[in-house]
Each structure stands twice: as structure tokens, then as C-alpha cells.
C-alpha positions as a Python dict, from the first residue, in 0.01 Angstrom:
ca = {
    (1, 'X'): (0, 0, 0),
    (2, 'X'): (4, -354, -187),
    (3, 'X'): (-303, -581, -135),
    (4, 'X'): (-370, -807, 172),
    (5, 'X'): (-298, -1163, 158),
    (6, 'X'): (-630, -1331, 130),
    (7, 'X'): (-788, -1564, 345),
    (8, 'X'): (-1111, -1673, 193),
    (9, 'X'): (-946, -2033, 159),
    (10, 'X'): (-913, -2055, 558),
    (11, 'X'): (-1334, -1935, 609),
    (12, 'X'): (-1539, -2191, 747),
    (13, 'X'): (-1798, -2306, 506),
    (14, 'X'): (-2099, -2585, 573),
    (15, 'X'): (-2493, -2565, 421),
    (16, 'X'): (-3096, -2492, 649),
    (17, 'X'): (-3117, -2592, 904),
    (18, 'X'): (-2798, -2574, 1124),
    (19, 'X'): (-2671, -2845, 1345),
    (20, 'X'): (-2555, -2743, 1708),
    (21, 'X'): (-2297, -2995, 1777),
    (22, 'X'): (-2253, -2863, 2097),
    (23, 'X'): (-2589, -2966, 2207),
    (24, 'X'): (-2523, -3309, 2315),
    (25, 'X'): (-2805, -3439, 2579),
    (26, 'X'): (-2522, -3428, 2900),
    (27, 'X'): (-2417, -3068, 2810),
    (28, 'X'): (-2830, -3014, 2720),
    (29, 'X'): (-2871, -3140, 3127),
    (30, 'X'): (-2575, -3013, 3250),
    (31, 'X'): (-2680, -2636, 3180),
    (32, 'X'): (-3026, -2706, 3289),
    (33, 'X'): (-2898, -2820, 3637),
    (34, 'X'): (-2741, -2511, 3644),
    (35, 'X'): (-3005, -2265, 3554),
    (36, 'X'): (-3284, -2474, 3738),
    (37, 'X'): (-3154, -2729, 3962),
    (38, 'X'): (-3403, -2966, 4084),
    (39, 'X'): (-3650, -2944, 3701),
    (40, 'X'): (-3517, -3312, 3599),
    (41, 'X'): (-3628, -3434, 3908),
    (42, 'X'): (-3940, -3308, 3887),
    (43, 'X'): (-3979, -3396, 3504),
    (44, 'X'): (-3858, -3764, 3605),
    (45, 'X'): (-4154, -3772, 3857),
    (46, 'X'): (-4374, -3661, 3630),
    (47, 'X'): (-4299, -3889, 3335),
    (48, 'X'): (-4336, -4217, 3578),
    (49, 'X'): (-4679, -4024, 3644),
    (50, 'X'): (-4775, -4048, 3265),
    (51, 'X'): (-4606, -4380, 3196),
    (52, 'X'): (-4864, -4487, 3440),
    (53, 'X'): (-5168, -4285, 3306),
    (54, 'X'): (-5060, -4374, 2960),
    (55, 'X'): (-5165, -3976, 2857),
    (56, 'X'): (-4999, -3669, 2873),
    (57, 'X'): (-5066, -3465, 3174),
    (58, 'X'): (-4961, -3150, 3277),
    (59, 'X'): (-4838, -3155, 3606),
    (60, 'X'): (-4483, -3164, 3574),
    (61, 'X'): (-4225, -2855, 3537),
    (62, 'X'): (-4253, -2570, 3306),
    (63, 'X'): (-4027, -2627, 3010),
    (64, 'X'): (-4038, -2219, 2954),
    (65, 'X'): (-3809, -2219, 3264),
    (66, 'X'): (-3525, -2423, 3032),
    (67, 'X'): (-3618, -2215, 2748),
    (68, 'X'): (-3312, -2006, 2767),
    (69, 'X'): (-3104, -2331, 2764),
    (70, 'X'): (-3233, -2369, 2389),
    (71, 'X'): (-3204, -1998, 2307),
    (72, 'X'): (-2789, -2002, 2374),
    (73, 'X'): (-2738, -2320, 2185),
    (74, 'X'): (-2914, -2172, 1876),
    (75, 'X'): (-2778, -1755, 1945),
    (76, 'X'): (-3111, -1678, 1996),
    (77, 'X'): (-3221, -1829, 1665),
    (78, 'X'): (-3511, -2062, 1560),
    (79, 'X'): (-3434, -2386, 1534),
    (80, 'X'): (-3601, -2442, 1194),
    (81, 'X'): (-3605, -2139, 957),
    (82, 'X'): (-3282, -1982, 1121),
    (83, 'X'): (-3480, -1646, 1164),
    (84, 'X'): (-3302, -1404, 1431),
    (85, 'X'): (-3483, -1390, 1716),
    (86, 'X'): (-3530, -1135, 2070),
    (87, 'X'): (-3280, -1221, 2324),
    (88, 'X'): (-3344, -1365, 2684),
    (89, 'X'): (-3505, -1052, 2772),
    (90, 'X'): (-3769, -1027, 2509),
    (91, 'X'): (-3741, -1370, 2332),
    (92, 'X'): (-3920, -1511, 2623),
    (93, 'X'): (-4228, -1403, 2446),
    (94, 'X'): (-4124, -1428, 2095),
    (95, 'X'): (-3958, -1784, 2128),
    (96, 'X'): (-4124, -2066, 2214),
    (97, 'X'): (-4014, -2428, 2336),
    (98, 'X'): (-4072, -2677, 2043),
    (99, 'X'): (-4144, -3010, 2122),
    (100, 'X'): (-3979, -3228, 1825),
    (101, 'X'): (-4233, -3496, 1883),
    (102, 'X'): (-4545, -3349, 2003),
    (103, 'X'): (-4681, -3457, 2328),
    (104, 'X'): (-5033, -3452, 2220),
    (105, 'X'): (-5276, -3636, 2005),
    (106, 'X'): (-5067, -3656, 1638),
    (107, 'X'): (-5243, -3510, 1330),
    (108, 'X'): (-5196, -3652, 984),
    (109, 'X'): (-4936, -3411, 709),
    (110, 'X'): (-5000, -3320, 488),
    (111, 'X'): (-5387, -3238, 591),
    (112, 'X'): (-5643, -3359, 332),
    (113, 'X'): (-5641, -3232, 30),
    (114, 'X'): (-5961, -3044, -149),
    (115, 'X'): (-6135, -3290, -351),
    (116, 'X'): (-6041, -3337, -685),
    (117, 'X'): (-5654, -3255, -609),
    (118, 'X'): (-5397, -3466, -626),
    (119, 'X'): (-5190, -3539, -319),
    (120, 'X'): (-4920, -3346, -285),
    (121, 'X'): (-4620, -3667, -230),
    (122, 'X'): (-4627, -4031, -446),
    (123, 'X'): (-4529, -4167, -74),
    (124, 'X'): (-4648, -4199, 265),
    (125, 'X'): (-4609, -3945, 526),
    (126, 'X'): (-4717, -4102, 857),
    (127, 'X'): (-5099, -4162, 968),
    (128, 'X'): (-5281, -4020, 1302),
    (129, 'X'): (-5134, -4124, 1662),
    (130, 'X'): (-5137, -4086, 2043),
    (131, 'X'): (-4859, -3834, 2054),
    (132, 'X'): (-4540, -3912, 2222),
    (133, 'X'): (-4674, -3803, 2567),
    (134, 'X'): (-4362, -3982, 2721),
    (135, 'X'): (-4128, -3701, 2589),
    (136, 'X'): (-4335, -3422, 2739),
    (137, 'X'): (-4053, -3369, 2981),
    (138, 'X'): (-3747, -3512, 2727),
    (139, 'X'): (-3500, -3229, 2681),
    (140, 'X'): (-3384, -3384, 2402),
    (141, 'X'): (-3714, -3341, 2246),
    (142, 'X'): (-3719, -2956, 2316),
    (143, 'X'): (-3572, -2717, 2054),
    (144, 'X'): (-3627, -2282, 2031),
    (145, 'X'): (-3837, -2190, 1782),
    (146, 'X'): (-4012, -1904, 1608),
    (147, 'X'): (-4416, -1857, 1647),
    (148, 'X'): (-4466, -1895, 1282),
    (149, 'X'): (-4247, -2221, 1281),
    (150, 'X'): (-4376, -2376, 1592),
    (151, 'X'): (-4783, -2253, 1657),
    (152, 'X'): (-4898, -2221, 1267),
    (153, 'X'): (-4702, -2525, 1088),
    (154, 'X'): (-4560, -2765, 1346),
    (155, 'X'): (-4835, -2783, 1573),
    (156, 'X'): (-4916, -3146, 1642),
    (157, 'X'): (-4806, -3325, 1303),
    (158, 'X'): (-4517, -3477, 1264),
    (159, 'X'): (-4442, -3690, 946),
    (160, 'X'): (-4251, -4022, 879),
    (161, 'X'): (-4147, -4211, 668),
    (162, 'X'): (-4246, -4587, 792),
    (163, 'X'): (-4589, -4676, 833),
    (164, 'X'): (-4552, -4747, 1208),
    (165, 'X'): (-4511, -4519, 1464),
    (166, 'X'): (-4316, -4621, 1746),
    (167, 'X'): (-4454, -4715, 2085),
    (168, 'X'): (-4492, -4564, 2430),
    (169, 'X'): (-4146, -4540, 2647),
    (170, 'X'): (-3862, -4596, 2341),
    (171, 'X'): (-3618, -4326, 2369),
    (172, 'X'): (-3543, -4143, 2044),
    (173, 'X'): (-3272, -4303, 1886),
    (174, 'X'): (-3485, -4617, 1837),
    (175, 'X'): (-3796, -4361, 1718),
    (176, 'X'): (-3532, -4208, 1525),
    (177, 'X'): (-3437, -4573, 1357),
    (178, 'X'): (-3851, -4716, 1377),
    (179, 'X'): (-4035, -4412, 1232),
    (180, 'X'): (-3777, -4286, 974),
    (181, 'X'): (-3878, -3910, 1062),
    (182, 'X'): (-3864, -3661, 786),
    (183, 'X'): (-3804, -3335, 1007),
    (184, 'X'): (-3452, -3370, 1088),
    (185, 'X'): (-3332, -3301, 1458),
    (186, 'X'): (-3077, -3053, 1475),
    (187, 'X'): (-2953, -3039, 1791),
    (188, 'X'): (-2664, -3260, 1902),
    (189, 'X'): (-2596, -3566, 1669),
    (190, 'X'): (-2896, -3773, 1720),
    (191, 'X'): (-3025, -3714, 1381),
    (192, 'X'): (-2849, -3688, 1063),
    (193, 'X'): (-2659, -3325, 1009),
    (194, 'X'): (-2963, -3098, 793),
    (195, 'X'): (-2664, -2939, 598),
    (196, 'X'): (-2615, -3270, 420),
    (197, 'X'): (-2988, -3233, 337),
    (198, 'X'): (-3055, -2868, 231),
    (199, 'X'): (-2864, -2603, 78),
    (200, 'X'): (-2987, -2300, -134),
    (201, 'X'): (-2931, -2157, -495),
    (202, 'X'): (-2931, -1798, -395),
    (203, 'X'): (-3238, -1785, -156),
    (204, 'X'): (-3391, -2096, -251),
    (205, 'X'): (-3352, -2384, -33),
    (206, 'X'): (-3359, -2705, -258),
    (207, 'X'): (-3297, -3059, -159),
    (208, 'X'): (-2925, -3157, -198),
    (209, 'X'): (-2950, -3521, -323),
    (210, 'X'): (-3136, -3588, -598),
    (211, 'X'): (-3338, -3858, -533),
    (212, 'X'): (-3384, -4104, -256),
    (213, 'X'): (-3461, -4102, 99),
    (214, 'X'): (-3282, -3753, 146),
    (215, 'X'): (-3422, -3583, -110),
    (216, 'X'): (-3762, -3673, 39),
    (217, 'X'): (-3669, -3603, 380),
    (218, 'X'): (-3516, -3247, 237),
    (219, 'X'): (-3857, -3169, 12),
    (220, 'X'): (-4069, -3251, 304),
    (221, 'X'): (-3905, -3067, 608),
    (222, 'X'): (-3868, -2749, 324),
    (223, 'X'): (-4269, -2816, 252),
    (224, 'X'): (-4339, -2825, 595),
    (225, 'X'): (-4155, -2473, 770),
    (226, 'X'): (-4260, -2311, 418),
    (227, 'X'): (-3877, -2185, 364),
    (228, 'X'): (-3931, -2129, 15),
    (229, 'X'): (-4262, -1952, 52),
    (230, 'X'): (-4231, -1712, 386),
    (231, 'X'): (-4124, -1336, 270),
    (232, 'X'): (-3966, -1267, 598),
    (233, 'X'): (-3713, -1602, 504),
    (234, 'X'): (-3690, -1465, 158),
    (235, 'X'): (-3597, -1071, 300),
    (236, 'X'): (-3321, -1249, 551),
    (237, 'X'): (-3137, -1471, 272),
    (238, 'X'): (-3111, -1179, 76),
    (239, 'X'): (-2990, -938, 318),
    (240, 'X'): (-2722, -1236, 405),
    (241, 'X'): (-2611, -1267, 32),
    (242, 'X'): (-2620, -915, -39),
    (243, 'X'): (-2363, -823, 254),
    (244, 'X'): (-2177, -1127, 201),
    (245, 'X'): (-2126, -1064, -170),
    (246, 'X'): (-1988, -650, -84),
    (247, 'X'): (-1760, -863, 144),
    (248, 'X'): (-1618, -1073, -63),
    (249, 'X'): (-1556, -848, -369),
    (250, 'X'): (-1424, -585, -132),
    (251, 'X'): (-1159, -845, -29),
    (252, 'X'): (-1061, -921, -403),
    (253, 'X'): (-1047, -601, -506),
    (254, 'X'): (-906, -377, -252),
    (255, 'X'): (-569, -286, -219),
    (256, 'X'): (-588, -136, 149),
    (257, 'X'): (-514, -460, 396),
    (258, 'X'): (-724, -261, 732),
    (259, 'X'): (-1046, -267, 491),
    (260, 'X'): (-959, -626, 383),
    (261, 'X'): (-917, -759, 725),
    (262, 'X'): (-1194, -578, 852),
    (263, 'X'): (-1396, -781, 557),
    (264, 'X'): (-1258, -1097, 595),
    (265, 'X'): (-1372, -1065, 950),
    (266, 'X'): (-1711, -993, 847),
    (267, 'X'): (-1729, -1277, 615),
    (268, 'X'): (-1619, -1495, 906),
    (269, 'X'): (-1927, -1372, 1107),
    (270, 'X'): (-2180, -1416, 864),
    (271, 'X'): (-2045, -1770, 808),
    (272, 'X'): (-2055, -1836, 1175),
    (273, 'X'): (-2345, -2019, 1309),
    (274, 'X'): (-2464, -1751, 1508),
    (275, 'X'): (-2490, -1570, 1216),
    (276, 'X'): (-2914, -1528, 1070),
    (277, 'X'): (-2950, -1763, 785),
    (278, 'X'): (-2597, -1922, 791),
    (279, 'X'): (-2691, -2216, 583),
    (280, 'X'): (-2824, -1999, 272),
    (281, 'X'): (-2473, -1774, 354),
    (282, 'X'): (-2285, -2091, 336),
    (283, 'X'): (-2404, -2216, 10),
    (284, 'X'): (-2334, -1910, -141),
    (285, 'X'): (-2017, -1885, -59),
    (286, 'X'): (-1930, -2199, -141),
    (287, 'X'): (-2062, -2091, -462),
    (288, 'X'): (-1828, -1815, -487),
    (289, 'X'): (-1521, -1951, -378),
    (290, 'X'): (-1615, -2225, -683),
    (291, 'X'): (-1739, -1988, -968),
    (292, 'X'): (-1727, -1600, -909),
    (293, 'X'): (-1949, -1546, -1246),
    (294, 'X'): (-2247, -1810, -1131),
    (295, 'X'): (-2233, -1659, -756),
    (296, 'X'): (-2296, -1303, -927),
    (297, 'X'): (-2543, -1422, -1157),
    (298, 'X'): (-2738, -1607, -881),
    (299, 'X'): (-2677, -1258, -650),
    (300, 'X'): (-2894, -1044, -958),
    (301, 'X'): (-3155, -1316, -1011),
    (302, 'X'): (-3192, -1291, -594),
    (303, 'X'): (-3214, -909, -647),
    (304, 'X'): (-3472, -921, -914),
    (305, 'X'): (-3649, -1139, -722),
    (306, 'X'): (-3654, -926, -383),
    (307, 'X'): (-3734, -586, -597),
    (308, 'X'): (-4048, -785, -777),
    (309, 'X'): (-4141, -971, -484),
    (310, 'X'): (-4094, -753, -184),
    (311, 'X'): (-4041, -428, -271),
    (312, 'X'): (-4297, -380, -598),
    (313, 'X'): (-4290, -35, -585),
    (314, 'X'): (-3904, -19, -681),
    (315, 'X'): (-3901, -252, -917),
}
């Protein structure tokens, strides 16, 4: 049997975080409506409440109840970090609803540093504020997260780049243009796309421009979820490069076209952006399809570094 044609060159290829195009704020409220029908009404109410009070109070709907909304944009992963996540069932618990901007008294980010260390950025990050109490009930200030993205780092900061943050009642394109945020927002296409931000050398996520407002905004969010420090980000990316590279060498090498296919499918899938850690996949396959030799070499120094890192013992 000869070999398979190959269709690498037809794979879909982009670089963490992921943007959800299909998360536009009508489709965000149209499925909302349709899982619970009369919670925008009730968050409406409730936000005239506040605008009023000038504070965040809690007596409008649960957001849990749209939480699923969130979870099916992102296939059940977090928002941030890309980490798989429990379904519907038990990602109720496990996944939490993120709110971009928090909707409670802001804390400064970094936090203060020790005395006698330097601080960690030669620019500005954003001071202390009110909170954006008048996107409490926003649902395009609601994301899915994981616990570890959401309750240990995100919390209540939120860093930007201009010195002034923006004032009670603008909607977020005009935060989004006011307060320069570093965090990119990536659902729908309200914020910039994070792929144009972030990619990854193996399973290192490093800023893609080199200097400049992007490569601040990319050092910062990557600072901020810890995706270059977490060993449960470090175990996925691996995992994702090590089955994507047997893919991909099975479909150059093989000369049976059912085990090719079957492959090529699998490539697709880990490409996909339901796939776990898509970006870091991406990247390295765009690395591949470039320079076969560097994506190999990058593949051992990921290996040496899981074997030393994670699994002492076998190294």
C-alpha cells in the first residue's frame, strides 16, 4: 500500500489564551434567555439598584445559574490557563464564574514588594479602586474559570496600563479604550485576539512581540495566571506536544493511509479549540510544519524538563 496523501498543509493552526469568536454579547444573551429566561431582567433591575447606591449589592440573580453558558463557549475549559475542566455535571463545583472586572473594592498588582526588592515592572500597573460594581450583572464581564485561576490569583486585582481607571456606568469598550487593561478578554472580539499576544516555545508561554505595549500586556497577563510556573500547566503542554509530535511523525512516515487518516484526524482535534492547551499545541505545530529538526529539539528539551521537573524519580 503506497503512502497517504498528506494533509498537514490544510490543519488549522492559530497561538494562550484562546479567543471564542463565537461569543459575541447577542449570542452570550441569546443562550442565556434560553437557559434562564427572565435573569436579564432581573440583572437590569438590579444594576439600576446599584447605579443608585453607587456600591455593589447582592441582590440581583445568581450568575452560577448562566454558568453553563460560559462552560460551552470555552468546552468546558478555563478561560485563562486553558486547563480541562469537569463538565456541566461536576464542573458546577470545579468552575467558577469569573468576573473580568471585579465587582468589588480593586486591589493594587502586583502586591507590595518585601523591602529591599526591586519592583517587579519599570511601568505602572494600575493603583487601588472602587471596583466596577456596575458590571456585577454584565455578561460580558463573566468568563469560566478554574479555582486556581480565578480564587488564588485573580481575585480582586486587575491591572492597567493608564493611570486612570474609568468611571461608574461606561460600558467596556470605552474601559477597554480608558484603562488600557493588560489581561486580555477572550471572549467575543471586544478585546484584542490573546493569540496575537502569547505563544509558547515548547511549554513555555513567552510574549510574541518583542517590545512595546504587547509585549507588556503578554508578560503581565503570563505573570499574573502563573502559566510558566503552575506544574499542572506544565504536565498539560507536555502531554499536548508529546501526542501531537507521535501524530505528526506517524503521518510522515507511515505508509498505511487508515493509520494516516486516523492521525491526521487526531492532529485536527488537538488543534481544535476544544482541544486542552490548544494555544501551546498550535505553536508547536506551527513549529513543525516550519522546521521538523527545531520542533524535535524543542520536544526533548520539553521532555527533559518534565522528567527533572515532574517526575524526579525517572529522571
Amino acid at each position: 500500500m503506497g503512502k497517504a496523501p498528506r494533509r498537514q498543509e490544510h490543519l488549522r493552526a492559530r497561538r494562550e489564551m484562546i479567543r471564542y469568536e463565537t461569543a459575541e454579547a447577542e449570542e452570550v444573551g441569546r443562550r442565556v434567555d434560553a437557559l434562564v429566561p427572565n435573569w436579564r431582567a432581573r440583572a437590569a433591575k438590579a444594576t439600576q439598584q446599584m447605579a443608585a447606591q453607587q456600591k455593589f449589592s447582592g441582590d440581583g440573580p445568581s450568575w452560577s445559574d448562566v454558568k453553563p453558558v460560559y462552560m460551552r463557549f470555552q468546552h468546558n475549559k478555563c478561560i485563562f490557563c486553558e486547563r480541562p475542566l469537569a463538565g456541566e455535571v461536576a464542573g458546577k463545583v470545579e468552575q467558577d464564574v469569573e468576573h473580568f472586572r471585579p465587582k468589588n473594592a480593586l486591589k493594587p498588582w502586583p502586591p507590595k514588594q518585601p523591602k529591599g526588592q526591586p519592583a517587579p515592572y519599570v511601568f505602572g500597573t494600575g493603583a487601588a479602586g472602587a471596583g466596577y460594581y456596575w458590571l456585577a450583572y454584565e455578561l460580558t464581564n463573566y468568563a469560566a474559570s478554574c479555582k486556581p485561576c480565578n480564587s488564588t490569583r485573580k481575585a480582586n486585582y486587575f491591572p492597567i496600563a493608564s493611570g486612570n481607571r474609568g468611571g461608574a456606568g461606561q460600558d467596556v469598550a470605552a474601559l477597554n479604550a480608558g484603562e488600557q487593561p493588560f489581561l486580555p478578554y477572550p471572549l467575543g472580539t471586544v478585546d484584542v485576539d490573546p493569540e496575537t499576544l502569547i505563544a509558547f516555545d515548547g511549554i513555555v508561554a513567552k510574549p510574541i512581540a518583542a517590545d512595546g505595549p504587547d509585549h507588556r500586556r503578554a508578560l503581565v497577563t503570563i505573570d499574573f495566571f502563573g502559566l510558566n510556573t503552575r506544574e499542572e500547566l506544565w504536565a498539560d503542554r507536555f502531554r499536548t506536544i508529546s501526542d501531537l509530535w507521535t501524530k505528526l511523525e506517524l503521518i510522515e512516515t507511515s505508509s498505511d493511509a487508515r493509520r494516516v487518516e486516523t492521525a491526521t484526524r487526531g492532529v485536527e482535534d488537538v488543534l481544535s479549540d476544544a482541544a486542552p492547551q490548544a494555544s501551546c499545541a498550535r505553536s508547536f505545530y506551527r513549529l513543525y510544519k516550519s522546521d521538523p529538526i527545531a520542533a524535535y529539539d524543542t520536544y526533548l528539551v520539553a521532555e527533559r524538563f518534565w522528567r527533572s521537573k515532574l517526575r524526579p524519580a525517572e529522571s
